[in-house]
PDB file of C-alpha atoms and ligand atoms in Angstrom:
ATOM      1  CA  MET A  59      12.768   6.056 -10.880  1.00  0.00           C
ATOM      2  CA  PRO A  60      11.742   7.662  -7.592  1.00  0.00           C
ATOM      3  CA  LEU A  61      14.031   7.314  -4.580  1.00  0.00           C
ATOM      4  CA  ALA A  62      14.408   3.681  -3.463  1.00  0.00           C
ATOM      5  CA  ALA A  63      13.478   4.018   0.214  1.00  0.00           C
ATOM      6  CA  SER A  64      12.831   0.419   1.286  1.00  0.00           C
ATOM      7  CA  GLU A  65      14.949  -2.727   1.513  1.00  0.00           C
ATOM      8  CA  GLN A  66      12.634  -4.280  -1.087  1.00  0.00           C
ATOM      9  CA  ALA A  67      13.040  -1.458  -3.620  1.00  0.00           C
ATOM     10  CA  PRO A  68      16.446  -2.570  -5.013  1.00  0.00           C
ATOM     11  CA  LEU A  69      14.950  -6.012  -5.797  1.00  0.00           C
ATOM     12  CA  VAL A  70      12.205  -4.455  -7.893  1.00  0.00           C
ATOM     13  CA  ASP A  71      14.654  -2.041  -9.510  1.00  0.00           C
ATOM     14  CA  GLY A  72      16.988  -4.937 -10.354  1.00  0.00           C
ATOM     15  CA  LEU A  73      14.135  -6.773 -12.069  1.00  0.00           C
ATOM     16  CA  PHE A  74      13.013  -3.612 -13.834  1.00  0.00           C
ATOM     17  CA  ASN A  75      16.544  -2.821 -15.087  1.00  0.00           C
ATOM     18  CA  MET A  76      17.027  -6.370 -16.313  1.00  0.00           C
ATOM     19  CA  MET A  77      13.753  -6.302 -18.238  1.00  0.00           C
ATOM     20  CA  ILE A  78      14.540  -2.895 -19.723  1.00  0.00           C
ATOM     21  CA  THR A  79      18.010  -4.147 -20.746  1.00  0.00           C
ATOM     22  CA  LEU A  80      16.543  -7.261 -22.390  1.00  0.00           C
ATOM     23  CA  ALA A  81      13.803  -5.273 -24.123  1.00  0.00           C
ATOM     24  CA  THR A  82      16.286  -2.648 -25.373  1.00  0.00           C
ATOM     25  CA  GLY A  83      18.620  -5.360 -26.697  1.00  0.00           C
ATOM     26  CA  LEU A  84      15.740  -7.099 -28.477  1.00  0.00           C
ATOM     27  CA  PHE A  85      14.444  -3.824 -29.888  1.00  0.00           C
ATOM     28  CA  ILE A  86      17.860  -2.913 -31.334  1.00  0.00           C
ATOM     29  CA  LEU A  87      18.350  -6.447 -32.706  1.00  0.00           C
ATOM     30  CA  VAL A  88      14.935  -6.672 -34.388  1.00  0.00           C
ATOM     31  CA  GLN A  89      14.802  -3.090 -35.672  1.00  0.00           C
ATOM     32  CA  GLY A  90      18.458  -3.306 -36.776  1.00  0.00           C
ATOM     33  CA  ALA A  91      17.807  -6.480 -38.793  1.00  0.00           C
ATOM     34  CA  LEU A  92      14.737  -4.847 -40.331  1.00  0.00           C
ATOM     35  CA  ILE A  93      16.564  -1.668 -41.326  1.00  0.00           C
ATOM     36  CA  ILE A  94      19.594  -3.558 -42.700  1.00  0.00           C
ATOM     37  CA  ALA A  95      17.327  -5.889 -44.732  1.00  0.00           C
ATOM     38  CA  ALA A  96      15.263  -2.982 -46.070  1.00  0.00           C
ATOM     39  CA  PHE A  97      18.358  -1.207 -47.342  1.00  0.00           C
ATOM     40  CA  ARG A  98      20.461  -4.151 -48.435  1.00  0.00           C
ATOM     41  CA  PHE A  99      17.734  -6.028 -50.291  1.00  0.00           C
ATOM     42  CA  ARG A 100      15.757  -3.079 -51.639  1.00  0.00           C
ATOM     43  CA  GLN A 101      14.652  -3.032 -55.281  1.00  0.00           C
ATOM     44  CA  ARG A 102      17.323  -1.474 -57.522  1.00  0.00           C
ATOM     45  CA  PRO A 103      16.397   0.656 -60.568  1.00  0.00           C
ATOM     46  CA  GLY A 104      15.823  -1.462 -63.674  1.00  0.00           C
ATOM     47  CA  ASP A 105      15.772  -4.744 -61.732  1.00  0.00           C
ATOM     48  CA  ASP A 106      12.425  -6.497 -62.227  1.00  0.00           C
ATOM     49  CA  THR A 107      13.482  -9.951 -60.975  1.00  0.00           C
ATOM     50  CA  ASP A 108      11.975 -11.522 -57.866  1.00  0.00           C
ATOM     51  CA  GLY A 109      13.927 -12.869 -54.906  1.00  0.00           C
ATOM     52  CA  PRO A 110      14.232 -16.620 -54.287  1.00  0.00           C
ATOM     53  CA  SER A 111      11.028 -18.223 -53.012  1.00  0.00           C
ATOM     54  CA  ILE A 112      11.790 -19.796 -49.605  1.00  0.00           C
ATOM     55  CA  HIS A 113       9.349 -21.944 -47.629  1.00  0.00           C
ATOM     56  CA  GLY A 114      10.332 -22.863 -44.096  1.00  0.00           C
ATOM     57  CA  ASN A 115      13.689 -22.844 -42.359  1.00  0.00           C
ATOM     58  CA  ILE A 116      13.708 -25.307 -39.471  1.00  0.00           C
ATOM     59  CA  PRO A 117      16.949 -24.144 -37.746  1.00  0.00           C
ATOM     60  CA  LEU A 118      15.873 -20.502 -37.967  1.00  0.00           C
ATOM     61  CA  GLU A 119      12.409 -21.311 -36.609  1.00  0.00           C
ATOM     62  CA  ILE A 120      13.908 -23.259 -33.713  1.00  0.00           C
ATOM     63  CA  LEU A 121      16.229 -20.337 -32.983  1.00  0.00           C
ATOM     64  CA  TRP A 122      13.511 -17.693 -32.918  1.00  0.00           C
ATOM     65  CA  THR A 123      11.322 -19.876 -30.746  1.00  0.00           C
ATOM     66  CA  ALA A 124      14.109 -20.867 -28.363  1.00  0.00           C
ATOM     67  CA  ILE A 125      15.491 -17.365 -27.738  1.00  0.00           C
ATOM     68  CA  PRO A 126      12.174 -15.829 -26.535  1.00  0.00           C
ATOM     69  CA  ALA A 127      11.354 -19.012 -24.577  1.00  0.00           C
ATOM     70  CA  VAL A 128      14.654 -18.789 -22.681  1.00  0.00           C
ATOM     71  CA  MET A 129      14.188 -15.053 -22.117  1.00  0.00           C
ATOM     72  CA  ILE A 130      10.665 -15.520 -20.786  1.00  0.00           C
ATOM     73  CA  MET A 131      11.843 -18.295 -18.493  1.00  0.00           C
ATOM     74  CA  VAL A 132      14.680 -16.155 -17.134  1.00  0.00           C
ATOM     75  CA  VAL A 133      12.338 -13.195 -16.540  1.00  0.00           C
ATOM     76  CA  GLY A 134       9.724 -15.524 -15.035  1.00  0.00           C
ATOM     77  CA  VAL A 135      12.105 -17.231 -12.596  1.00  0.00           C
ATOM     78  CA  TYR A 136      13.743 -13.925 -11.641  1.00  0.00           C
ATOM     79  CA  SER A 137      10.438 -12.106 -11.026  1.00  0.00           C
ATOM     80  CA  PHE A 138       9.084 -15.094  -9.094  1.00  0.00           C
ATOM     81  CA  GLU A 139      12.203 -14.975  -6.928  1.00  0.00           C
ATOM     82  CA  VAL A 140      11.781 -11.224  -6.305  1.00  0.00           C
ATOM     83  CA  TYR A 141       8.088 -11.688  -5.494  1.00  0.00           C
ATOM     84  CA  ASN A 142       8.913 -14.500  -3.077  1.00  0.00           C
ATOM     85  CA  THR A 143      11.724 -12.553  -1.396  1.00  0.00           C
ATOM     86  CA  MET A 144       9.362  -9.615  -0.895  1.00  0.00           C
ATOM     87  CA  GLY A 145       6.946 -11.967   0.900  1.00  0.00           C
ATOM     88  CA  GLY A 146       4.399 -12.134  -1.905  1.00  0.00           C
ATOM     89  CA  LEU A 147       3.921 -15.911  -1.662  1.00  0.00           C
ATOM     90  CA  ASP A 148       3.928 -15.884   2.094  1.00  0.00           C
ATOM     91  CA  ILE A 149       0.232 -15.096   2.283  1.00  0.00           C
ATOM     92  CA  MET A 150      -0.112 -15.242   6.055  1.00  0.00           C
ATOM     93  CA  GLY A 151       3.028 -13.268   6.745  1.00  0.00           C
ATOM     94  CA  GLY A 152       5.530 -15.794   8.097  1.00  0.00           C
ATOM     95  CA  HIS A 153       6.914 -19.280   7.553  1.00  0.00           C
ATOM     96  CA  ASP A 154       7.228 -20.747  11.032  1.00  0.00           C
ATOM     97  CA  HIS A 155       4.110 -19.998  13.015  1.00  0.00           C
ATOM     98  CA  GLY A 156       1.765 -22.877  12.405  1.00  0.00           C
ATOM     99  CA  SER A 157      -0.763 -22.008  15.105  1.00  0.00           C
ATOM    100  CA  SER A 158      -1.470 -18.443  14.090  1.00  0.00           C
ATOM    101  CA  HIS A 159      -1.510 -19.578  10.487  1.00  0.00           C
ATOM    102  CA  GLN A 160      -4.303 -21.926  11.492  1.00  0.00           C
ATOM    103  CA  ALA A 161      -6.092 -19.153  13.362  1.00  0.00           C
ATOM    104  CA  HIS A 162      -5.916 -16.971  10.295  1.00  0.00           C
ATOM    105  CA  LYS A 163      -7.344 -19.732   8.168  1.00  0.00           C
ATOM    106  CA  MET A 164     -10.198 -20.237  10.597  1.00  0.00           C
ATOM    107  CA  ARG A 165     -10.903 -16.544  10.743  1.00  0.00           C
ATOM    108  CA  GLY A 166     -11.055 -16.532   6.968  1.00  0.00           C
ATOM    109  CA  ALA A 167     -13.500 -19.449   7.083  1.00  0.00           C
ATOM    110  CA  ALA A 168     -15.655 -17.662   9.652  1.00  0.00           C
ATOM    111  CA  ILE A 169     -15.839 -14.627   7.416  1.00  0.00           C
ATOM    112  CA  ALA A 170     -16.729 -16.775   4.444  1.00  0.00           C
ATOM    113  CA  LEU A 171     -19.503 -18.546   6.377  1.00  0.00           C
ATOM    114  CA  GLU A 172     -20.960 -15.431   7.889  1.00  0.00           C
ATOM    115  CA  SER A 173     -20.772 -13.476   4.699  1.00  0.00           C
ATOM    116  CA  LYS A 174     -23.297 -15.638   2.857  1.00  0.00           C
ATOM    117  CA  PRO A 175     -26.556 -13.908   3.745  1.00  0.00           C
ATOM    118  CA  ASN A 176     -25.260 -10.346   3.619  1.00  0.00           C
ATOM    119  CA  SER A 177     -21.777 -10.461   2.237  1.00  0.00           C
ATOM    120  CA  GLN A 178     -20.405  -7.007   2.965  1.00  0.00           C
ATOM    121  CA  THR A 179     -21.692  -6.140   6.401  1.00  0.00           C
ATOM    122  CA  SER A 180     -21.356  -9.495   8.141  1.00  0.00           C
ATOM    123  CA  GLY A 181     -17.883  -9.948   6.696  1.00  0.00           C
ATOM    124  CA  LYS A 182     -17.009  -6.633   8.242  1.00  0.00           C
ATOM    125  CA  ILE A 183     -18.501  -7.578  11.582  1.00  0.00           C
ATOM    126  CA  ALA A 184     -16.535 -10.818  11.663  1.00  0.00           C
ATOM    127  CA  GLN A 185     -13.368  -8.845  11.108  1.00  0.00           C
ATOM    128  CA  ASN A 186     -14.209  -6.040  13.476  1.00  0.00           C
ATOM    129  CA  ALA A 187     -14.832  -8.597  16.196  1.00  0.00           C
ATOM    130  CA  ASP A 188     -11.114  -9.395  16.020  1.00  0.00           C
ATOM    131  CA  PRO A 189      -9.408  -6.037  15.704  1.00  0.00           C
ATOM    132  CA  ALA A 190      -6.002  -7.390  16.768  1.00  0.00           C
ATOM    133  CA  PRO A 191      -5.057 -10.119  14.303  1.00  0.00           C
ATOM    134  CA  ASP A 192      -2.279 -12.573  15.065  1.00  0.00           C
ATOM    135  CA  THR A 193       1.013 -10.825  15.009  1.00  0.00           C
ATOM    136  CA  ALA A 194       3.374 -12.618  12.708  1.00  0.00           C
ATOM    137  CA  PRO A 195       6.546 -13.246  14.711  1.00  0.00           C
ATOM    138  CA  THR A 196       8.613 -12.305  11.672  1.00  0.00           C
ATOM    139  CA  ALA A 197       7.320  -8.713  11.604  1.00  0.00           C
ATOM    140  CA  ASP A 198       8.438  -6.027  14.076  1.00  0.00           C
ATOM    141  CA  LEU A 199       5.270  -4.024  13.606  1.00  0.00           C
ATOM    142  CA  VAL A 200       1.810  -4.900  12.332  1.00  0.00           C
ATOM    143  CA  VAL A 201      -0.494  -2.199  11.000  1.00  0.00           C
ATOM    144  CA  ASN A 202      -4.091  -2.654   9.897  1.00  0.00           C
ATOM    145  CA  VAL A 203      -4.773  -0.583   6.804  1.00  0.00           C
ATOM    146  CA  THR A 204      -8.316   0.231   5.718  1.00  0.00           C
ATOM    147  CA  GLY A 205      -9.119   1.867   2.417  1.00  0.00           C
ATOM    148  CA  LEU A 206     -12.405   3.733   2.151  1.00  0.00           C
ATOM    149  CA  GLN A 207     -13.854   6.338  -0.176  1.00  0.00           C
ATOM    150  CA  PHE A 208     -11.666   8.402  -0.086  1.00  0.00           C
ATOM    151  CA  ALA A 209      -9.074   7.972   2.626  1.00  0.00           C
ATOM    152  CA  TRP A 210      -6.697   5.563   4.307  1.00  0.00           C
ATOM    153  CA  VAL A 211      -7.020   4.638   7.981  1.00  0.00           C
ATOM    154  CA  PHE A 212      -4.114   3.079   9.863  1.00  0.00           C
ATOM    155  CA  ASN A 213      -4.664   1.160  13.050  1.00  0.00           C
ATOM    156  CA  TYR A 214      -1.845  -0.151  15.241  1.00  0.00           C
ATOM    157  CA  PRO A 215      -3.360  -3.188  16.987  1.00  0.00           C
ATOM    158  CA  LYS A 216      -0.613  -3.469  19.600  1.00  0.00           C
ATOM    159  CA  SER A 217      -0.872   0.095  20.931  1.00  0.00           C
ATOM    160  CA  GLY A 218      -4.445   0.816  19.831  1.00  0.00           C
ATOM    161  CA  VAL A 219      -3.400   3.980  18.010  1.00  0.00           C
ATOM    162  CA  SER A 220      -5.378   5.050  14.942  1.00  0.00           C
ATOM    163  CA  ALA A 221      -4.084   7.567  12.439  1.00  0.00           C
ATOM    164  CA  SER A 222      -4.678   8.954   8.977  1.00  0.00           C
ATOM    165  CA  GLU A 223      -0.958   8.911   8.182  1.00  0.00           C
ATOM    166  CA  LEU A 224       1.264   5.870   8.403  1.00  0.00           C
ATOM    167  CA  HIS A 225       4.212   6.214  10.777  1.00  0.00           C
ATOM    168  CA  VAL A 226       6.829   3.469  10.665  1.00  0.00           C
ATOM    169  CA  PRO A 227      10.192   2.973  12.366  1.00  0.00           C
ATOM    170  CA  LEU A 228      13.306   2.929  10.195  1.00  0.00           C
ATOM    171  CA  GLY A 229      14.849  -0.496   9.546  1.00  0.00           C
ATOM    172  CA  LYS A 230      11.998  -2.475  11.116  1.00  0.00           C
ATOM    173  CA  LYS A 231       9.990  -5.044   9.234  1.00  0.00           C
ATOM    174  CA  VAL A 232       6.437  -3.748   8.911  1.00  0.00           C
ATOM    175  CA  GLN A 233       3.545  -5.977   8.010  1.00  0.00           C
ATOM    176  CA  LEU A 234       0.430  -4.376   6.590  1.00  0.00           C
ATOM    177  CA  LEU A 235      -2.927  -6.146   6.808  1.00  0.00           C
ATOM    178  CA  ILE A 236      -4.898  -4.397   4.132  1.00  0.00           C
ATOM    179  CA  ASN A 237      -8.659  -4.179   3.883  1.00  0.00           C
ATOM    180  CA  ALA A 238     -11.334  -2.017   2.291  1.00  0.00           C
ATOM    181  CA  SER A 239     -14.706  -1.002   3.660  1.00  0.00           C
ATOM    182  CA  ASP A 240     -16.538  -0.109   0.454  1.00  0.00           C
ATOM    183  CA  VAL A 241     -14.963  -0.714  -2.948  1.00  0.00           C
ATOM    184  CA  ILE A 242     -11.600  -2.003  -4.171  1.00  0.00           C
ATOM    185  CA  HIS A 243      -8.685   0.349  -3.560  1.00  0.00           C
ATOM    186  CA  ALA A 244      -4.948  -0.219  -3.917  1.00  0.00           C
ATOM    187  CA  PHE A 245      -2.241   0.765  -1.474  1.00  0.00           C
ATOM    188  CA  TRP A 246       0.784   2.116  -3.325  1.00  0.00           C
ATOM    189  CA  VAL A 247       4.041   3.665  -2.108  1.00  0.00           C
ATOM    190  CA  PRO A 248       6.219   4.295  -5.193  1.00  0.00           C
ATOM    191  CA  GLN A 249       9.354   4.932  -3.105  1.00  0.00           C
ATOM    192  CA  PHE A 250       8.976   1.518  -1.451  1.00  0.00           C
ATOM    193  CA  ARG A 251       8.094  -0.194  -4.769  1.00  0.00           C
ATOM    194  CA  ILE A 252       5.086  -1.854  -3.166  1.00  0.00           C
ATOM    195  CA  LYS A 253       1.494  -1.949  -4.325  1.00  0.00           C
ATOM    196  CA  GLN A 254      -1.318  -4.116  -3.019  1.00  0.00           C
ATOM    197  CA  ASP A 255      -5.055  -4.266  -3.635  1.00  0.00           C
ATOM    198  CA  ALA A 256      -7.392  -3.419  -0.751  1.00  0.00           C
ATOM    199  CA  ILE A 257     -10.476  -5.596  -1.189  1.00  0.00           C
ATOM    200  CA  PRO A 258     -13.697  -5.460   0.872  1.00  0.00           C
ATOM    201  CA  GLY A 259     -14.155  -8.616   2.962  1.00  0.00           C
ATOM    202  CA  ARG A 260     -10.734 -10.010   2.166  1.00  0.00           C
ATOM    203  CA  GLU A 261      -7.504  -9.253   3.989  1.00  0.00           C
ATOM    204  CA  SER A 262      -4.449  -8.853   1.805  1.00  0.00           C
ATOM    205  CA  GLN A 263      -1.038  -8.425   3.326  1.00  0.00           C
ATOM    206  CA  MET A 264       2.257  -6.882   2.390  1.00  0.00           C
ATOM    207  CA  GLN A 265       5.614  -6.366   4.055  1.00  0.00           C
ATOM    208  CA  PHE A 266       8.339  -3.804   3.783  1.00  0.00           C
ATOM    209  CA  THR A 267      11.304  -2.443   5.673  1.00  0.00           C
ATOM    210  CA  ALA A 268      11.872   1.278   5.255  1.00  0.00           C
ATOM    211  CA  SER A 269      15.544   2.083   4.693  1.00  0.00           C
ATOM    212  CA  ILE A 270      15.658   5.900   4.354  1.00  0.00           C
ATOM    213  CA  PRO A 271      13.992   8.311   6.804  1.00  0.00           C
ATOM    214  CA  GLY A 272      11.575  10.775   5.250  1.00  0.00           C
ATOM    215  CA  GLU A 273       8.011  11.291   4.084  1.00  0.00           C
ATOM    216  CA  TYR A 274       6.658   9.487   1.063  1.00  0.00           C
ATOM    217  CA  PRO A 275       3.278   9.581  -0.653  1.00  0.00           C
ATOM    218  CA  ILE A 276       0.700   6.825  -0.220  1.00  0.00           C
ATOM    219  CA  ILE A 277      -1.507   6.755  -3.285  1.00  0.00           C
ATOM    220  CA  CYS A 278      -4.669   4.854  -4.143  1.00  0.00           C
ATOM    221  CA  ALA A 279      -3.810   2.962  -7.333  1.00  0.00           C
ATOM    222  CA  GLU A 280      -7.252   1.574  -8.144  1.00  0.00           C
ATOM    223  CA  LEU A 281      -9.940   3.806  -9.607  1.00  0.00           C
ATOM    224  CA  CYS A 282     -12.410   3.840  -6.716  1.00  0.00           C
ATOM    225  CA  GLY A 283     -14.835   6.686  -7.362  1.00  0.00           C
ATOM    226  CA  ALA A 284     -15.174  10.394  -8.049  1.00  0.00           C
ATOM    227  CA  TYR A 285     -12.408  11.489  -5.652  1.00  0.00           C
ATOM    228  CA  HIS A 286     -10.023   8.595  -6.315  1.00  0.00           C
ATOM    229  CA  GLY A 287      -7.411  11.128  -7.439  1.00  0.00           C
ATOM    230  CA  ALA A 288      -7.510  12.804  -4.031  1.00  0.00           C
ATOM    231  CA  MET A 289      -7.111   9.563  -2.078  1.00  0.00           C
ATOM    232  CA  LYS A 290      -3.591  10.282  -0.894  1.00  0.00           C
ATOM    233  CA  THR A 291      -1.772  10.407   2.389  1.00  0.00           C
ATOM    234  CA  ARG A 292       1.801  10.003   3.657  1.00  0.00           C
ATOM    235  CA  VAL A 293       4.058   7.410   5.185  1.00  0.00           C
ATOM    236  CA  ILE A 294       6.484   8.919   7.664  1.00  0.00           C
ATOM    237  CA  VAL A 295       9.681   6.950   8.251  1.00  0.00           C
ATOM    238  CA  GLN A 296      11.314   7.942  11.516  1.00  0.00           C
ATOM    239  CA  SER A 297      13.902   6.522  13.917  1.00  0.00           C
ATOM    240  CA  PRO A 298      12.525   3.860  16.299  1.00  0.00           C
ATOM    241  CA  GLU A 299      12.850   6.406  19.167  1.00  0.00           C
ATOM    242  CA  GLU A 300      10.897   9.061  17.278  1.00  0.00           C
ATOM    243  CA  PHE A 301       8.333   6.446  16.352  1.00  0.00           C
ATOM    244  CA  ASN A 302       7.866   5.431  19.989  1.00  0.00           C
ATOM    245  CA  THR A 303       7.497   9.095  20.933  1.00  0.00           C
ATOM    246  CA  TRP A 304       4.841   9.510  18.264  1.00  0.00           C
ATOM    247  CA  VAL A 305       2.929   6.458  19.548  1.00  0.00           C
ATOM    248  CA  ALA A 306       3.073   7.861  23.103  1.00  0.00           C
ATOM    249  CA  GLU A 307       1.843  11.267  21.883  1.00  0.00           C
ATOM    250  CA  GLN A 308      -1.034   9.665  19.997  1.00  0.00           C
ATOM    251  CA  LEU A 309      -2.067   7.714  23.082  1.00  0.00           C
ATOM    252  CA  GLU A 310      -1.882  10.895  25.172  1.00  0.00           C
ATOM    253  CA  SER A 311      -3.992  12.904  22.747  1.00  0.00           C
ATOM    254  CA  GLU A 312      -6.508  10.071  22.551  1.00  0.00           C
ATOM    255  CA  GLU A 313      -6.792  10.254  26.347  1.00  0.00           C
ATOM    256  CA  GLU A 314      -7.284  14.001  26.096  1.00  0.00           C
ATOM    257  CA  ASP A 315     -10.035  13.421  23.560  1.00  0.00           C
ATOM    258  CA  GLU A 316     -11.737  11.171  26.078  1.00  0.00           C
ATOM    259  CA  GLU A 317     -11.497  13.925  28.702  1.00  0.00           C
ATOM    260  CA  VAL A 318     -13.038  16.320  26.222  1.00  0.00           C
ATOM    261  CA  ALA A 319     -15.918  13.924  25.803  1.00  0.00           C
ATOM    262  CA  LEU A 320     -16.419  13.471  29.553  1.00  0.00           C
ATOM    263  CA  ASN A 321     -15.921  16.967  30.910  1.00  0.00           C
ATOM    264  CA  PRO A 322     -18.814  19.020  29.532  1.00  0.00           C
ATOM    265  CA  GLN A 323     -21.057  17.499  32.200  1.00  0.00           C
ATOM    266  CA  GLU A 324     -19.131  19.205  34.955  1.00  0.00           C
ATOM    267  CA  LYS A 325     -18.121  22.543  33.477  1.00  0.00           C
ATOM    268  CA  SER A 326     -20.037  25.318  31.788  1.00  0.00           C
ATOM    269  CA  ALA A 327     -19.303  25.774  28.113  1.00  0.00           C
ATOM    270  CA  THR A 328     -17.375  28.960  28.860  1.00  0.00           C
ATOM    271  CA  GLU A 329     -15.219  27.302  31.502  1.00  0.00           C
ATOM    272  CA  PHE A 330     -14.678  24.218  29.410  1.00  0.00           C
ATOM    273  CA  LEU A 331     -13.705  26.035  26.223  1.00  0.00           C
ATOM    274  CA  ALA A 332     -11.510  28.675  27.854  1.00  0.00           C
ATOM    275  CA  PRO A 333      -8.233  26.739  27.448  1.00  0.00           C
ATOM    276  CA  TYR A 334      -9.045  26.153  23.779  1.00  0.00           C
ATOM    277  CA  SER A 335     -10.045  29.706  22.953  1.00  0.00           C
ATOM    278  CA  GLN A 336      -6.646  30.651  21.594  1.00  0.00           C
ATOM    279  CA  GLU A 337      -6.466  27.526  19.433  1.00  0.00           C
ATOM    280  CA  MET A 338      -9.917  28.228  18.081  1.00  0.00           C
ATOM    281  CA  ALA A 339      -9.163  31.919  17.505  1.00  0.00           C
ATOM    282  CA  VAL A 340     -12.181  32.856  19.606  1.00  0.00           C
ATOM    283  CA  SER A 341     -11.944  35.661  22.138  1.00  0.00           C
ATOM    284  CA  ALA A 342     -12.903  35.269  25.797  1.00  0.00           C
ATOM    285  CA  ASP A 343     -15.709  37.808  25.261  1.00  0.00           C
ATOM    286  CA  ILE A 344     -17.413  35.613  22.712  1.00  0.00           C
ATOM    287  CA  LEU A 345     -16.960  32.600  24.966  1.00  0.00           C
ATOM    288  CA  ALA A 346     -18.664  34.497  27.792  1.00  0.00           C
ATOM    289  CA  GLN A 347     -21.731  34.978  25.575  1.00  0.00           C
ATOM    290  CA  LEU A 348     -22.246  31.237  25.171  1.00  0.00           C
ATOM    291  CA  PRO A 349     -25.518  30.012  26.632  1.00  0.00           C
ATOM    292  CA  HIS A 350     -25.416  28.514  30.093  1.00  0.00           C
ATOM    293  CA  PRO A 351     -25.375  24.661  30.169  1.00  0.00           C
ATOM    294  CA  GLU A 352     -28.780  24.445  31.972  1.00  0.00           C
ATOM    295  CA  HIS A 353     -30.458  26.142  29.052  1.00  0.00           C
ATOM    296  CA  SER A 354     -28.571  24.524  26.226  1.00  0.00           C
ATOM    297  CA  GLY A 355     -27.745  21.064  27.543  1.00  0.00           C
ATOM    298  CA  HIS A 356     -30.789  19.241  26.250  1.00  0.00           C
ATOM    299  CA  HIS A 357     -30.561  20.614  22.783  1.00  0.00           C
ATOM    300  CA  HIS A 358     -27.050  19.311  22.286  1.00  0.00           C
TER     301      HIS A 358
HETATM  302 CU1  LIG B 687      -9.260   4.398  -3.548  1.00  0.00          CU
END
């Protein structure tokens, strides 16, 4: 098994180990009985007699019905318990927040109503109109996840940060609101033992609490097109302080991007690009040869 890097992972591993133990025990029991019977009751040389003809054995039939029934019930109850503990049944992401639960329901209804004439686009509009969904009070951090051919986009509604990699603080409960903009994808982090479908027009949710700092792969687990195999990114688990620093940096660079978009009006291309020349590996001489804004402005 890969590293268990979330608080939920040991639950899944416990279930997995129990099922493997049961299956191994059953395999040895059934195969053992088969091998013993094949050897012990095999035809001996010169013996042409038949074995006794037996029809029905009620106690035996009850036994081999009861044992699997009990095993299936145990596995069923245990896996249900794990699923529930991981928040799988808690569709709206929290037990005790009636009002936002209601809001979620209504939002769902609005999407359903609006999606009748043109299911995909209007469903999307209804959701885009409300980019900051109700924050479940039980989660420390809510992240909107969008799957699209062929990438993941992470949006932090509280800070407004958008990123192509998921950053999360260590030891904090993270709630993902998962969506898709084209076809069905699936959000999978093996080290967290979580996997959830991303479905266009329908928000699915999932919770986890990262327990070991590090970088883990995020993989699309639903065949979604030609480049499905390349639909990968990372989740970066960092200390809450590092996470806050990252959020601040993202906000800063987003501001810078805005400046980039605003400034060209006031500066010539040469002046404007000068600070970036090193980054772009372009020499000042080449920059100086750029056309003057008066001549080029309209064509851009
Ligand atoms: Cu995909």
